[in-house]
PDB file of C-alpha atoms and ligand atoms in Angstrom:
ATOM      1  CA  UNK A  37     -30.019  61.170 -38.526  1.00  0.00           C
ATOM      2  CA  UNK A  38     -29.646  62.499 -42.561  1.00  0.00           C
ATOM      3  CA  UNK A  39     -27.427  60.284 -42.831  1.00  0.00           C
ATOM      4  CA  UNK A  40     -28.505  57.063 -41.352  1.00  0.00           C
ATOM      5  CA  UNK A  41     -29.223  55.173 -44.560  1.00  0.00           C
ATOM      6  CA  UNK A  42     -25.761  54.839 -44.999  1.00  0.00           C
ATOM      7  CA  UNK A  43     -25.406  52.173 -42.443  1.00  0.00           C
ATOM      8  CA  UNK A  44     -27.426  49.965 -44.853  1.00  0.00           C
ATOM      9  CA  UNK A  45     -24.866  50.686 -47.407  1.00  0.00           C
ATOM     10  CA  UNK A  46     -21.703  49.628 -45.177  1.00  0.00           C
ATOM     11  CA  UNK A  47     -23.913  47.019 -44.082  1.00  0.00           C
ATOM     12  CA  UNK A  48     -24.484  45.515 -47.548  1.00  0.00           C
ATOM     13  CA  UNK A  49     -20.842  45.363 -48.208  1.00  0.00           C
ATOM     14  CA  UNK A  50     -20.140  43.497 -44.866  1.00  0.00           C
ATOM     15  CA  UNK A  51     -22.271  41.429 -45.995  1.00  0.00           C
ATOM     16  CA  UNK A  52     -21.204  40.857 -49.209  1.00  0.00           C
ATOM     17  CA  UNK A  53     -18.006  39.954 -47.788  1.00  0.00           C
ATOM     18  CA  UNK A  54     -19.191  37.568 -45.516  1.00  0.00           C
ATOM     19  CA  UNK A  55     -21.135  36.049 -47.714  1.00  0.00           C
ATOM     20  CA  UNK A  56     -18.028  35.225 -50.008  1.00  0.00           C
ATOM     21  CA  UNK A  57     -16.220  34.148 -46.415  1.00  0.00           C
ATOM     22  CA  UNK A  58     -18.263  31.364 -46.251  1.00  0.00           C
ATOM     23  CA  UNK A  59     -18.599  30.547 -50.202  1.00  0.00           C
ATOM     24  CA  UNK A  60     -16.304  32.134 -52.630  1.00  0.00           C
ATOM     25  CA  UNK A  61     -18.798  30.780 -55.642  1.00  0.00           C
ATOM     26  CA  UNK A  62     -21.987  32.423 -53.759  1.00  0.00           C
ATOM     27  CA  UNK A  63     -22.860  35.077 -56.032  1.00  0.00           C
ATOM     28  CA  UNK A  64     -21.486  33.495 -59.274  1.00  0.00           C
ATOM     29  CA  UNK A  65     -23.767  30.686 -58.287  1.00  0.00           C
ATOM     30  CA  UNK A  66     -26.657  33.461 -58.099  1.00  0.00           C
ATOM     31  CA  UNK A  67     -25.657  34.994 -61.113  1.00  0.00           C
ATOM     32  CA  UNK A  68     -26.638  32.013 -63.048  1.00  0.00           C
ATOM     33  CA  UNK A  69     -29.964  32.427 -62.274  1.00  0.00           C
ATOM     34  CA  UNK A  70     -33.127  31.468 -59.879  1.00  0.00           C
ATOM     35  CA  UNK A  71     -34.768  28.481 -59.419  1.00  0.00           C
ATOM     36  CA  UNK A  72     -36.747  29.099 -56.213  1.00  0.00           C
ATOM     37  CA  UNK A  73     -39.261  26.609 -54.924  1.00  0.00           C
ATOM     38  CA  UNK A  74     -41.418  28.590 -52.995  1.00  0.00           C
ATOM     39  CA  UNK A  75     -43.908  31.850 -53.631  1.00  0.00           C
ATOM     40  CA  UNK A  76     -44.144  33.533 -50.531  1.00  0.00           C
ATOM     41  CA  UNK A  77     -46.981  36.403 -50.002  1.00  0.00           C
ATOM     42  CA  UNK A  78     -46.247  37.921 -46.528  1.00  0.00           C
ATOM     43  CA  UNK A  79     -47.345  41.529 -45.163  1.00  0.00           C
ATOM     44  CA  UNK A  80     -44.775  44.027 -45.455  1.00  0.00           C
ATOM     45  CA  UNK A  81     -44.718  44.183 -41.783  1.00  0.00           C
ATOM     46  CA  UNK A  82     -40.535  44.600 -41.493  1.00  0.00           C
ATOM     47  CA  UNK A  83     -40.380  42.008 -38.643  1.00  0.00           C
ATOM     48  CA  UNK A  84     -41.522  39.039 -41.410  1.00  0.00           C
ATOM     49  CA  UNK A  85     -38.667  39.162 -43.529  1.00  0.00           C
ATOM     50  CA  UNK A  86     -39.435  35.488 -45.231  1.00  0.00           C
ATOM     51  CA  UNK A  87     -35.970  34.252 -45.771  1.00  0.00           C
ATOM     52  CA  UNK A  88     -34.788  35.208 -42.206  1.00  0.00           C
ATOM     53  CA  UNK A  89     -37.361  33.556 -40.721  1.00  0.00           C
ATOM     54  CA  UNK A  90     -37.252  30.381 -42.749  1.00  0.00           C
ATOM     55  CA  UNK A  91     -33.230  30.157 -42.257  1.00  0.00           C
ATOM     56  CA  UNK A  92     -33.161  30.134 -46.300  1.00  0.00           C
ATOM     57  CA  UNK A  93     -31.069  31.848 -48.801  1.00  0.00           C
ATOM     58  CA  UNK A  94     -30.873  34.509 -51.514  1.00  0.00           C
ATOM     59  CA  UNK A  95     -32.396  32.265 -54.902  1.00  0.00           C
ATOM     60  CA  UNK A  96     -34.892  30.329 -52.071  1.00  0.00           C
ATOM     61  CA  UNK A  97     -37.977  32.311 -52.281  1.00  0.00           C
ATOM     62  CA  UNK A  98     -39.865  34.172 -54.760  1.00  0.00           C
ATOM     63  CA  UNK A  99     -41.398  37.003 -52.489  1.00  0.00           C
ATOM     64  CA  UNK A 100     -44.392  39.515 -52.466  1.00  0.00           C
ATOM     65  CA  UNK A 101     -45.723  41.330 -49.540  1.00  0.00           C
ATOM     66  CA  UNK A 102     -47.983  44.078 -49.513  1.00  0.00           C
ATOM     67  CA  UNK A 103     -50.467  45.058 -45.905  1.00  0.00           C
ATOM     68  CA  UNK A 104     -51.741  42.493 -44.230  1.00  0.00           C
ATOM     69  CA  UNK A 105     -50.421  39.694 -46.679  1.00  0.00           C
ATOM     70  CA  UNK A 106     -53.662  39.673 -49.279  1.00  0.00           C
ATOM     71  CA  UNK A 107     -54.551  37.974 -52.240  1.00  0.00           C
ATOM     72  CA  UNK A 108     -56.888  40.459 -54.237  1.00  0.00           C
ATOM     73  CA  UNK A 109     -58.421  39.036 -57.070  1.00  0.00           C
ATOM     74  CA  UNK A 110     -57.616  43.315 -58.664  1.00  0.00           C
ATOM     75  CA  UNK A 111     -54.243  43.509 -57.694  1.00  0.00           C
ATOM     76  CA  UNK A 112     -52.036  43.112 -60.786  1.00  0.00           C
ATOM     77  CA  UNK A 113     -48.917  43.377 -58.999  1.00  0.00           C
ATOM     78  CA  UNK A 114     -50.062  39.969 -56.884  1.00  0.00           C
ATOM     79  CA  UNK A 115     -51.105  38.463 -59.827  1.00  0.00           C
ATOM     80  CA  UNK A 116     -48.466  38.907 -62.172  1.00  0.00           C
ATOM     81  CA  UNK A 117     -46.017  37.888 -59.098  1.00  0.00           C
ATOM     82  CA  UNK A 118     -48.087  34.876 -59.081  1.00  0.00           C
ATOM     83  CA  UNK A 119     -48.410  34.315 -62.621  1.00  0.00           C
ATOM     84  CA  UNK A 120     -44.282  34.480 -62.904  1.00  0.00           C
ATOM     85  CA  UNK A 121     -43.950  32.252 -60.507  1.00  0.00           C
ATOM     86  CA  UNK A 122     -46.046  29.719 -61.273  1.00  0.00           C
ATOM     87  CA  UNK A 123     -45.989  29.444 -64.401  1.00  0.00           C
ATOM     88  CA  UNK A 124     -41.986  30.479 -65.715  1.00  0.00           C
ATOM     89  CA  UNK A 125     -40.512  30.031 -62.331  1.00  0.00           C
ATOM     90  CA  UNK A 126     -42.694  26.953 -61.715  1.00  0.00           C
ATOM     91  CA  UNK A 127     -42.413  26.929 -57.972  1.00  0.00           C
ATOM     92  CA  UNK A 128     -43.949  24.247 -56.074  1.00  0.00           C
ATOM     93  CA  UNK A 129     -45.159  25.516 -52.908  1.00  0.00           C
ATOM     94  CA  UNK A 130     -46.851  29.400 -52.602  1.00  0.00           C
ATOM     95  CA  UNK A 131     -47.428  30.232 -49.318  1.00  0.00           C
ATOM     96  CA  UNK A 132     -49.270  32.939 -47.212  1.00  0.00           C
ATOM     97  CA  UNK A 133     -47.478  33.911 -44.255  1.00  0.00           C
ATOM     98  CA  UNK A 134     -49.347  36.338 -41.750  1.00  0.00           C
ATOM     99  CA  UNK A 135     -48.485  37.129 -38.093  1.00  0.00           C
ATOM    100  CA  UNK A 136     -50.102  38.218 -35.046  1.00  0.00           C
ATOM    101  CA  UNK A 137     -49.933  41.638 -34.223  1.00  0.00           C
ATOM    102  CA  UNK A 138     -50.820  42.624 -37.328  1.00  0.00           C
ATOM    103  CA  UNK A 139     -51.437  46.453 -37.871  1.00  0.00           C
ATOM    104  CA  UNK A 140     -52.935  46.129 -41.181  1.00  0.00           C
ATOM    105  CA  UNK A 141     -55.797  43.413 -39.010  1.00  0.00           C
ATOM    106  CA  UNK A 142     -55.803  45.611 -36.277  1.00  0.00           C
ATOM    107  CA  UNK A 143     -57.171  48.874 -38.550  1.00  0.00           C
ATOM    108  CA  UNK A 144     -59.342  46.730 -40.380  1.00  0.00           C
ATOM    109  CA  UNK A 145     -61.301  45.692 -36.652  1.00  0.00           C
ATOM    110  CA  UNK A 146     -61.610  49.077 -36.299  1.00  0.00           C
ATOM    111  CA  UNK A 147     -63.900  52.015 -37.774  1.00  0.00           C
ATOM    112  CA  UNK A 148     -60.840  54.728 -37.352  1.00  0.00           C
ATOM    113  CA  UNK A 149     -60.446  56.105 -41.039  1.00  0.00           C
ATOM    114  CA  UNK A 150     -57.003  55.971 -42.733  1.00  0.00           C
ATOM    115  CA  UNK A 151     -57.349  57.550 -45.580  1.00  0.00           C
ATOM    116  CA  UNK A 152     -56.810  55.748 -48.988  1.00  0.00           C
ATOM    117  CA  UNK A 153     -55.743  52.975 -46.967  1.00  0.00           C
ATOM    118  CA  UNK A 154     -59.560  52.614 -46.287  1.00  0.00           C
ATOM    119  CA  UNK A 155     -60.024  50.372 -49.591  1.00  0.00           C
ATOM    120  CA  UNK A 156     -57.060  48.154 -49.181  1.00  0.00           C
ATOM    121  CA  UNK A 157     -58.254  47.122 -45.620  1.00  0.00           C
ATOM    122  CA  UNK A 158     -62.146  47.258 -46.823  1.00  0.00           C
ATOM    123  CA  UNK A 159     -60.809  43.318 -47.764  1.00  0.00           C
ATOM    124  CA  UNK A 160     -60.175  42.836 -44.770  1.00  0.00           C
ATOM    125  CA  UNK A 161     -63.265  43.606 -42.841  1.00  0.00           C
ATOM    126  CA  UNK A 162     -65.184  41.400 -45.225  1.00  0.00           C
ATOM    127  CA  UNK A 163     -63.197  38.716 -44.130  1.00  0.00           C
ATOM    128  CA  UNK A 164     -64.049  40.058 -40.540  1.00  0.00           C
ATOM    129  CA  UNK A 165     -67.817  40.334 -41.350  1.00  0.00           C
ATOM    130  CA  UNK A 166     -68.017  36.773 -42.816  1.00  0.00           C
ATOM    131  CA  UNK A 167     -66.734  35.550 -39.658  1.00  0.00           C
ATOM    132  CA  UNK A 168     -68.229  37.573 -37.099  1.00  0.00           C
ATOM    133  CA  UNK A 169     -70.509  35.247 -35.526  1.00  0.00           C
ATOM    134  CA  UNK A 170     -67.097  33.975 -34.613  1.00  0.00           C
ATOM    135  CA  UNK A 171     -65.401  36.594 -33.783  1.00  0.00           C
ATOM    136  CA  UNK A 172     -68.013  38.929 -31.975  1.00  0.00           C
ATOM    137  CA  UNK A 173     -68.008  35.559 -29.619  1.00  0.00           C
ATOM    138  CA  UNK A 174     -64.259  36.360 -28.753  1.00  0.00           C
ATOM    139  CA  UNK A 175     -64.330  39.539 -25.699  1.00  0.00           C
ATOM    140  CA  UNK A 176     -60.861  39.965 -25.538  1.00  0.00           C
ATOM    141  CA  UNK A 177     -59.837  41.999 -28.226  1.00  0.00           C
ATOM    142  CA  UNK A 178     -56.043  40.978 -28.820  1.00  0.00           C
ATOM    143  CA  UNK A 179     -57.342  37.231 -28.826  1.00  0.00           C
ATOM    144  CA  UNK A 180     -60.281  38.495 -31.370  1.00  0.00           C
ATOM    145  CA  UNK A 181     -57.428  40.270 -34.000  1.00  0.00           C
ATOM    146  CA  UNK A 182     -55.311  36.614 -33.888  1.00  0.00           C
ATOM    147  CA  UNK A 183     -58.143  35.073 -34.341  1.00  0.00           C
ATOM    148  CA  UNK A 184     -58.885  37.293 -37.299  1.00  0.00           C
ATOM    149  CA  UNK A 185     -55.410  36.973 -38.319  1.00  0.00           C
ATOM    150  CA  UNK A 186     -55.928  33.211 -38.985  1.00  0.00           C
ATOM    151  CA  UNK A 187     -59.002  33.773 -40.843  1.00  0.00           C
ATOM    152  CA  UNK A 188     -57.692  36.248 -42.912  1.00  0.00           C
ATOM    153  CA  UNK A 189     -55.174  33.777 -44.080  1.00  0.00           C
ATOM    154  CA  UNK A 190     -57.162  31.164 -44.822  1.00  0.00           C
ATOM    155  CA  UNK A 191     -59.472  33.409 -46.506  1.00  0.00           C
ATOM    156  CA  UNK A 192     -56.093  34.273 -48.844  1.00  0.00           C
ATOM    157  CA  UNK A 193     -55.430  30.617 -49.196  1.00  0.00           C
ATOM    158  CA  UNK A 194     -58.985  30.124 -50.615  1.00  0.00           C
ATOM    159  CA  UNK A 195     -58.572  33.519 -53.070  1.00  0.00           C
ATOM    160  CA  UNK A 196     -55.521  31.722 -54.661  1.00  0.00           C
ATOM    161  CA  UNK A 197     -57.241  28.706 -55.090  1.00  0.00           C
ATOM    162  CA  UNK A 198     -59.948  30.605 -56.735  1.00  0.00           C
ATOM    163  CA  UNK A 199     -57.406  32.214 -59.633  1.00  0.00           C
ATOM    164  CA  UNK A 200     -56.971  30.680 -62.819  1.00  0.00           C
ATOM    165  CA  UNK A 201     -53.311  30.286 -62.635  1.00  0.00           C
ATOM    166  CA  UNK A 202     -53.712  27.997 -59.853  1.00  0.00           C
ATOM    167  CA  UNK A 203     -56.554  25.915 -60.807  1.00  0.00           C
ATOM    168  CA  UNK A 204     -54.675  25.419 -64.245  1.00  0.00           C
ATOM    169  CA  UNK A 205     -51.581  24.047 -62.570  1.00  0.00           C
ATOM    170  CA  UNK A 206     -53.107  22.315 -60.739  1.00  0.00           C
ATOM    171  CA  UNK A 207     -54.207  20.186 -64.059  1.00  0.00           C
ATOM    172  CA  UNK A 208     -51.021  19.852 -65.223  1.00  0.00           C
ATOM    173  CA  UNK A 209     -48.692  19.041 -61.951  1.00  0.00           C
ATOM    174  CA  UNK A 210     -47.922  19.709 -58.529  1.00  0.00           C
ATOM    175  CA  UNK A 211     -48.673  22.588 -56.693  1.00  0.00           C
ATOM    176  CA  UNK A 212     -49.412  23.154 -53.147  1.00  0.00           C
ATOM    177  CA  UNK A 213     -50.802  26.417 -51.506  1.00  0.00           C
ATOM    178  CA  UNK A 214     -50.642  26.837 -47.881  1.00  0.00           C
ATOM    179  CA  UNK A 215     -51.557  29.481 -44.991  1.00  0.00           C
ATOM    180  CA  UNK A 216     -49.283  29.721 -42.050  1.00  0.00           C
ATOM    181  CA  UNK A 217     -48.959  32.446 -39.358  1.00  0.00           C
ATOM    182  CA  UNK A 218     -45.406  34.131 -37.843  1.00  0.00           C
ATOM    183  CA  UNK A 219     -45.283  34.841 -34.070  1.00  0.00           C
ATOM    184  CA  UNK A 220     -43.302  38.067 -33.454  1.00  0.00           C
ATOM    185  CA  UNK A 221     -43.547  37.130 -30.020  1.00  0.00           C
ATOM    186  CA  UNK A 222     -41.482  33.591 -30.085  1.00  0.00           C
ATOM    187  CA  UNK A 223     -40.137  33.483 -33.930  1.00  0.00           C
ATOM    188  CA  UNK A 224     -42.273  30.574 -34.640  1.00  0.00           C
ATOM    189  CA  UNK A 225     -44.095  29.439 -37.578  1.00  0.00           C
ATOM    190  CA  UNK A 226     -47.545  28.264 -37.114  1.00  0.00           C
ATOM    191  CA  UNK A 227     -48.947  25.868 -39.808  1.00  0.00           C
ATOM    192  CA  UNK A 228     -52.673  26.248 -40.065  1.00  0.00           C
ATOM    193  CA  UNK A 229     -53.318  23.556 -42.231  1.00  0.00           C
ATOM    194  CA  UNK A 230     -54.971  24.800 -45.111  1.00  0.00           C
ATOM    195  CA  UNK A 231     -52.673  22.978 -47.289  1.00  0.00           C
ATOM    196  CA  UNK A 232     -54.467  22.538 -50.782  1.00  0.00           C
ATOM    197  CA  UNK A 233     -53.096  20.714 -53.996  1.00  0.00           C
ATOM    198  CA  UNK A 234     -56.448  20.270 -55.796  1.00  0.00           C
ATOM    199  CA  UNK A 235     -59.978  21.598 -56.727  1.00  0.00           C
ATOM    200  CA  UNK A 236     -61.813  19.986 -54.109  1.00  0.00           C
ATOM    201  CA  UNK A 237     -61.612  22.791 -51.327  1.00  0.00           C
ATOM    202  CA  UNK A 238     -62.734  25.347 -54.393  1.00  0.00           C
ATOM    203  CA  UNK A 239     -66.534  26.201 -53.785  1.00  0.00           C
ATOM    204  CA  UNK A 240     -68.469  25.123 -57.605  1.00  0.00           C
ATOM    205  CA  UNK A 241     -69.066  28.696 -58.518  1.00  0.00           C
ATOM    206  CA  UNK A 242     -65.069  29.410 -58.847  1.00  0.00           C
ATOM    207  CA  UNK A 243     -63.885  26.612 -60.491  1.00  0.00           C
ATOM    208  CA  UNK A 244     -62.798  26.800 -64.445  1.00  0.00           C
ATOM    209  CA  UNK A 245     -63.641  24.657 -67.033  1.00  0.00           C
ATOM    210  CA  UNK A 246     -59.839  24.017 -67.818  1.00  0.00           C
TER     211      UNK A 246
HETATM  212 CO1   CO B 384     -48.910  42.840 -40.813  1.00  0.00          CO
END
């Protein structure tokens, strides 16, 4: 049990070697650098690991997770991720991927306390109480937290559009945000079309004078 972290050490170097199996020039292609084209903000959930999901490789996606895959307007660590790759990295797609049966949704539905986690899912039940005409209207409660979980996304979607980073790219050249959601049940990616490339889906109030 101590030392079961270990396997993840003889895995990496299996994989290393297969890795150079199939392409000897794999990492000294890597080593020259990354040129991803996609921003990918996903929960940390460890059953949404973007690139296995999206059959895509190390150098393919610029990645930040945190609960319940947010955009908070506060959270420097999201922004700056953002702000990197947008603006050096200049990525052309930034997505949010969540996924039913998430816990981070699931908490948020309820009034159970966790602790400091309290004010990270406090986001979440806004989303909840801006929709819950909607939602009170769904009884079954599993069908209720996808629900949510699509909201919640599109919610996200609507946050990026709302930062300056994005709205100022959006000037200059192509950039599409999107909002999809993973099934842990089937492996399948659900688009929920909330694909934006311009202002227009930005509500007056949040748009910049850029
Ligand atoms: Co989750």
């Amino acid at each position: 049990m101590l030392n079961s972290y270990e396997r993840l050490l003889t895995g990496n170097k299996e994989w290393a070697k297969d890795k150079l199996k199939d392409n000897p020039e794999f990492f000294k292609n890597l080593i020259l650098g990354q040129s991803p084209e996609y921003m990918w903000i996903g929960c940390s959930d460890s059953r949404v690991p973007a690139n296995e999901i999206t059959n895509t490789q190390s150098g393919e996606i610029f990645v930040h997770r945190n609960i319940a895959n947010m955009v908070v307007h506060t959270d420097m660590n999201l922004l700056s991720v953002l702000y990197f790759a947008v603006e050096t990295l200049k990525v052309k797609h930034v997505i949010v991927c969540g996924h039913y049966g998430c816990g981070g949704v699931l908490a948020a539905m309820e009034n159970k306390d966790h602790g400091f986690v309290n004010n990270w899912l406090r986001n979440i039940k806004e989303v909840y109480n801006k929709h819950a005409k909607e939602l009170d209207a769904i009884s079954d409660k599993l069908k209720r937290a996808d629900r949510l979980v699509e909201l919640n996304v599109i919610e996200q979607v609507h946050n990026l559009a709302k930062t300056r980073i994005v709205q100022e790219h959006w000037k200059k050249r192509e950039l599409e945000i999107h909002g999809w959601v993973y099934g842990v049940e089937d492996g399948l990616i659900k688009d929920l079309a909330v694909s934006y490339c311009d202002i227009k889906n930005v509500e007056p109030v949040f748009r910049y004078d850029l």
